[in-house]
């Protein structure tokens, strides 16, 4: 699947940005369906559960319970590439838009002064 074909909501993009800044972090206040969609698109991954730092888990959740499996996610390479594509795509849209608006304002000012 191409990066242009992936259609994510604003919440899902925020999730990707969160995991870009906080790799291997426990699940935050996000809905499970959003996380599952990102995992199915291979933008997020669940690292090996045996590699999870239990002290970090205790600091986040406040108790040591081995019955509860911590849900830790990290951004995949494909997820990082999608965020880079999204950033470039937004620049390609907003820079020409800003230049066009600026040119329109300058043209309007020139027309008003010529009268």
PDB file of C-alpha atoms in Angstrom:
ATOM      1  CA  UNK A   1       0.000   0.000   0.000  1.00  0.00           C
ATOM      2  CA  UNK A   2       1.271   3.410  -0.997  1.00  0.00           C
ATOM      3  CA  UNK A   3       1.498   6.302   1.479  1.00  0.00           C
ATOM      4  CA  UNK A   4      -0.942   8.297  -0.622  1.00  0.00           C
ATOM      5  CA  UNK A   5      -3.529   5.517  -0.320  1.00  0.00           C
ATOM      6  CA  UNK A   6      -3.514   5.511   3.488  1.00  0.00           C
ATOM      7  CA  UNK A   7      -6.373   7.588   4.874  1.00  0.00           C
ATOM      8  CA  UNK A   8      -6.027   8.311   8.589  1.00  0.00           C
ATOM      9  CA  UNK A   9      -8.136  10.410  10.897  1.00  0.00           C
ATOM     10  CA  UNK A  10      -6.729  13.257  12.958  1.00  0.00           C
ATOM     11  CA  UNK A  11      -6.775  11.045  16.080  1.00  0.00           C
ATOM     12  CA  UNK A  12      -4.778   8.328  14.336  1.00  0.00           C
ATOM     13  CA  UNK A  13      -2.189  10.836  13.132  1.00  0.00           C
ATOM     14  CA  UNK A  14      -1.890  12.143  16.707  1.00  0.00           C
ATOM     15  CA  UNK A  15      -1.274   8.572  17.880  1.00  0.00           C
ATOM     16  CA  UNK A  16       1.531   8.164  15.341  1.00  0.00           C
ATOM     17  CA  UNK A  17       3.090  11.478  16.395  1.00  0.00           C
ATOM     18  CA  UNK A  18       2.857  10.443  20.065  1.00  0.00           C
ATOM     19  CA  UNK A  19       4.725   7.208  19.411  1.00  0.00           C
ATOM     20  CA  UNK A  20       7.276   9.046  17.273  1.00  0.00           C
ATOM     21  CA  UNK A  21       8.151  11.227  20.266  1.00  0.00           C
ATOM     22  CA  UNK A  22       7.690   8.445  22.872  1.00  0.00           C
ATOM     23  CA  UNK A  23       8.926   5.137  21.427  1.00  0.00           C
ATOM     24  CA  UNK A  24       8.078   1.928  23.292  1.00  0.00           C
ATOM     25  CA  UNK A  25       5.510   3.709  25.441  1.00  0.00           C
ATOM     26  CA  UNK A  26       2.512   2.172  27.171  1.00  0.00           C
ATOM     27  CA  UNK A  27      -0.864   2.719  25.634  1.00  0.00           C
ATOM     28  CA  UNK A  28      -2.213   6.184  26.345  1.00  0.00           C
ATOM     29  CA  UNK A  29      -5.823   7.349  26.344  1.00  0.00           C
ATOM     30  CA  UNK A  30      -6.542   6.130  22.839  1.00  0.00           C
ATOM     31  CA  UNK A  31      -9.323   3.929  21.595  1.00  0.00           C
ATOM     32  CA  UNK A  32      -8.448   0.340  20.817  1.00  0.00           C
ATOM     33  CA  UNK A  33      -9.990   0.479  17.325  1.00  0.00           C
ATOM     34  CA  UNK A  34      -7.625   3.306  16.330  1.00  0.00           C
ATOM     35  CA  UNK A  35      -4.614   1.364  17.606  1.00  0.00           C
ATOM     36  CA  UNK A  36      -5.799  -1.807  15.845  1.00  0.00           C
ATOM     37  CA  UNK A  37      -6.178   0.053  12.544  1.00  0.00           C
ATOM     38  CA  UNK A  38      -2.623   1.403  12.808  1.00  0.00           C
ATOM     39  CA  UNK A  39      -1.296  -2.066  13.618  1.00  0.00           C
ATOM     40  CA  UNK A  40      -3.194  -3.585  10.688  1.00  0.00           C
ATOM     41  CA  UNK A  41      -1.687  -0.950   8.375  1.00  0.00           C
ATOM     42  CA  UNK A  42       1.746  -1.846   9.825  1.00  0.00           C
ATOM     43  CA  UNK A  43       2.346   1.696  11.060  1.00  0.00           C
ATOM     44  CA  UNK A  44       2.560   0.600  14.709  1.00  0.00           C
ATOM     45  CA  UNK A  45       3.967  -2.586  16.138  1.00  0.00           C
ATOM     46  CA  UNK A  46       3.938  -4.419  19.448  1.00  0.00           C
ATOM     47  CA  UNK A  47       7.532  -5.206  20.413  1.00  0.00           C
ATOM     48  CA  UNK A  48       8.513  -8.424  22.118  1.00  0.00           C
ATOM     49  CA  UNK A  49       6.726  -8.522  25.488  1.00  0.00           C
ATOM     50  CA  UNK A  50       9.787 -10.001  27.221  1.00  0.00           C
ATOM     51  CA  UNK A  51      11.788  -6.854  26.426  1.00  0.00           C
ATOM     52  CA  UNK A  52       9.455  -4.563  28.373  1.00  0.00           C
ATOM     53  CA  UNK A  53      11.075  -2.732  31.260  1.00  0.00           C
ATOM     54  CA  UNK A  54       8.967  -3.667  34.302  1.00  0.00           C
ATOM     55  CA  UNK A  55      10.139  -0.606  36.276  1.00  0.00           C
ATOM     56  CA  UNK A  56       8.805   1.691  33.554  1.00  0.00           C
ATOM     57  CA  UNK A  57       5.530  -0.217  33.611  1.00  0.00           C
ATOM     58  CA  UNK A  58       5.275   0.126  37.399  1.00  0.00           C
ATOM     59  CA  UNK A  59       5.945   3.867  37.193  1.00  0.00           C
ATOM     60  CA  UNK A  60       3.135   4.283  34.672  1.00  0.00           C
ATOM     61  CA  UNK A  61       0.514   1.976  36.169  1.00  0.00           C
ATOM     62  CA  UNK A  62       1.579   1.986  39.828  1.00  0.00           C
ATOM     63  CA  UNK A  63       1.534  -1.733  40.584  1.00  0.00           C
ATOM     64  CA  UNK A  64       3.460  -4.899  39.836  1.00  0.00           C
ATOM     65  CA  UNK A  65       0.994  -7.385  38.439  1.00  0.00           C
ATOM     66  CA  UNK A  66       2.356 -10.076  36.190  1.00  0.00           C
ATOM     67  CA  UNK A  67      -1.203 -11.145  35.326  1.00  0.00           C
ATOM     68  CA  UNK A  68      -1.652  -7.948  33.339  1.00  0.00           C
ATOM     69  CA  UNK A  69       0.353  -7.855  30.144  1.00  0.00           C
ATOM     70  CA  UNK A  70       1.473  -4.303  29.469  1.00  0.00           C
ATOM     71  CA  UNK A  71       0.505  -2.993  26.062  1.00  0.00           C
ATOM     72  CA  UNK A  72       3.543  -1.219  24.697  1.00  0.00           C
ATOM     73  CA  UNK A  73       3.686   0.029  21.125  1.00  0.00           C
ATOM     74  CA  UNK A  74       6.340   1.499  18.901  1.00  0.00           C
ATOM     75  CA  UNK A  75       6.323   3.177  15.529  1.00  0.00           C
ATOM     76  CA  UNK A  76       7.494   1.105  12.578  1.00  0.00           C
ATOM     77  CA  UNK A  77       9.712   2.329   9.778  1.00  0.00           C
ATOM     78  CA  UNK A  78       6.644   2.511   7.566  1.00  0.00           C
ATOM     79  CA  UNK A  79       4.958   4.713  10.192  1.00  0.00           C
ATOM     80  CA  UNK A  80       7.930   7.078  10.291  1.00  0.00           C
ATOM     81  CA  UNK A  81       7.933   7.258   6.495  1.00  0.00           C
ATOM     82  CA  UNK A  82       4.197   8.037   6.510  1.00  0.00           C
ATOM     83  CA  UNK A  83       4.724  10.947   8.917  1.00  0.00           C
ATOM     84  CA  UNK A  84       7.539  12.284   6.712  1.00  0.00           C
ATOM     85  CA  UNK A  85       5.288  11.987   3.656  1.00  0.00           C
ATOM     86  CA  UNK A  86       2.481  13.766   5.495  1.00  0.00           C
ATOM     87  CA  UNK A  87       4.795  16.617   6.522  1.00  0.00           C
ATOM     88  CA  UNK A  88       6.079  17.056   2.956  1.00  0.00           C
ATOM     89  CA  UNK A  89       2.576  16.849   1.524  1.00  0.00           C
ATOM     90  CA  UNK A  90       1.340  19.578   3.851  1.00  0.00           C
ATOM     91  CA  UNK A  91       4.289  21.805   2.920  1.00  0.00           C
ATOM     92  CA  UNK A  92       3.532  21.265  -0.757  1.00  0.00           C
ATOM     93  CA  UNK A  93      -0.010  22.468  -0.124  1.00  0.00           C
ATOM     94  CA  UNK A  94       0.424  25.339   2.341  1.00  0.00           C
ATOM     95  CA  UNK A  95       3.453  27.111   0.833  1.00  0.00           C
ATOM     96  CA  UNK A  96       1.810  27.713  -2.593  1.00  0.00           C
ATOM     97  CA  UNK A  97      -1.441  28.608  -0.826  1.00  0.00           C
ATOM     98  CA  UNK A  98       0.307  31.238   1.306  1.00  0.00           C
ATOM     99  CA  UNK A  99       2.123  32.654  -1.733  1.00  0.00           C
ATOM    100  CA  UNK A 100      -1.153  32.856  -3.681  1.00  0.00           C
ATOM    101  CA  UNK A 101      -2.971  34.630  -0.857  1.00  0.00           C
ATOM    102  CA  UNK A 102      -0.075  37.055  -0.453  1.00  0.00           C
ATOM    103  CA  UNK A 103      -0.088  37.778  -4.215  1.00  0.00           C
ATOM    104  CA  UNK A 104      -3.853  38.315  -4.133  1.00  0.00           C
ATOM    105  CA  UNK A 105      -3.523  40.813  -1.295  1.00  0.00           C
ATOM    106  CA  UNK A 106      -0.713  42.663  -3.102  1.00  0.00           C
ATOM    107  CA  UNK A 107      -2.833  42.773  -6.286  1.00  0.00           C
ATOM    108  CA  UNK A 108      -5.832  44.130  -4.393  1.00  0.00           C
ATOM    109  CA  UNK A 109      -3.695  46.827  -2.777  1.00  0.00           C
ATOM    110  CA  UNK A 110      -2.250  47.795  -6.177  1.00  0.00           C
ATOM    111  CA  UNK A 111      -5.750  48.052  -7.682  1.00  0.00           C
ATOM    112  CA  UNK A 112      -6.997  50.203  -4.816  1.00  0.00           C
ATOM    113  CA  UNK A 113      -4.022  52.565  -5.085  1.00  0.00           C
ATOM    114  CA  UNK A 114      -4.433  52.905  -8.862  1.00  0.00           C
ATOM    115  CA  UNK A 115      -7.963  54.301  -8.507  1.00  0.00           C
TER     116      UNK A 115
END
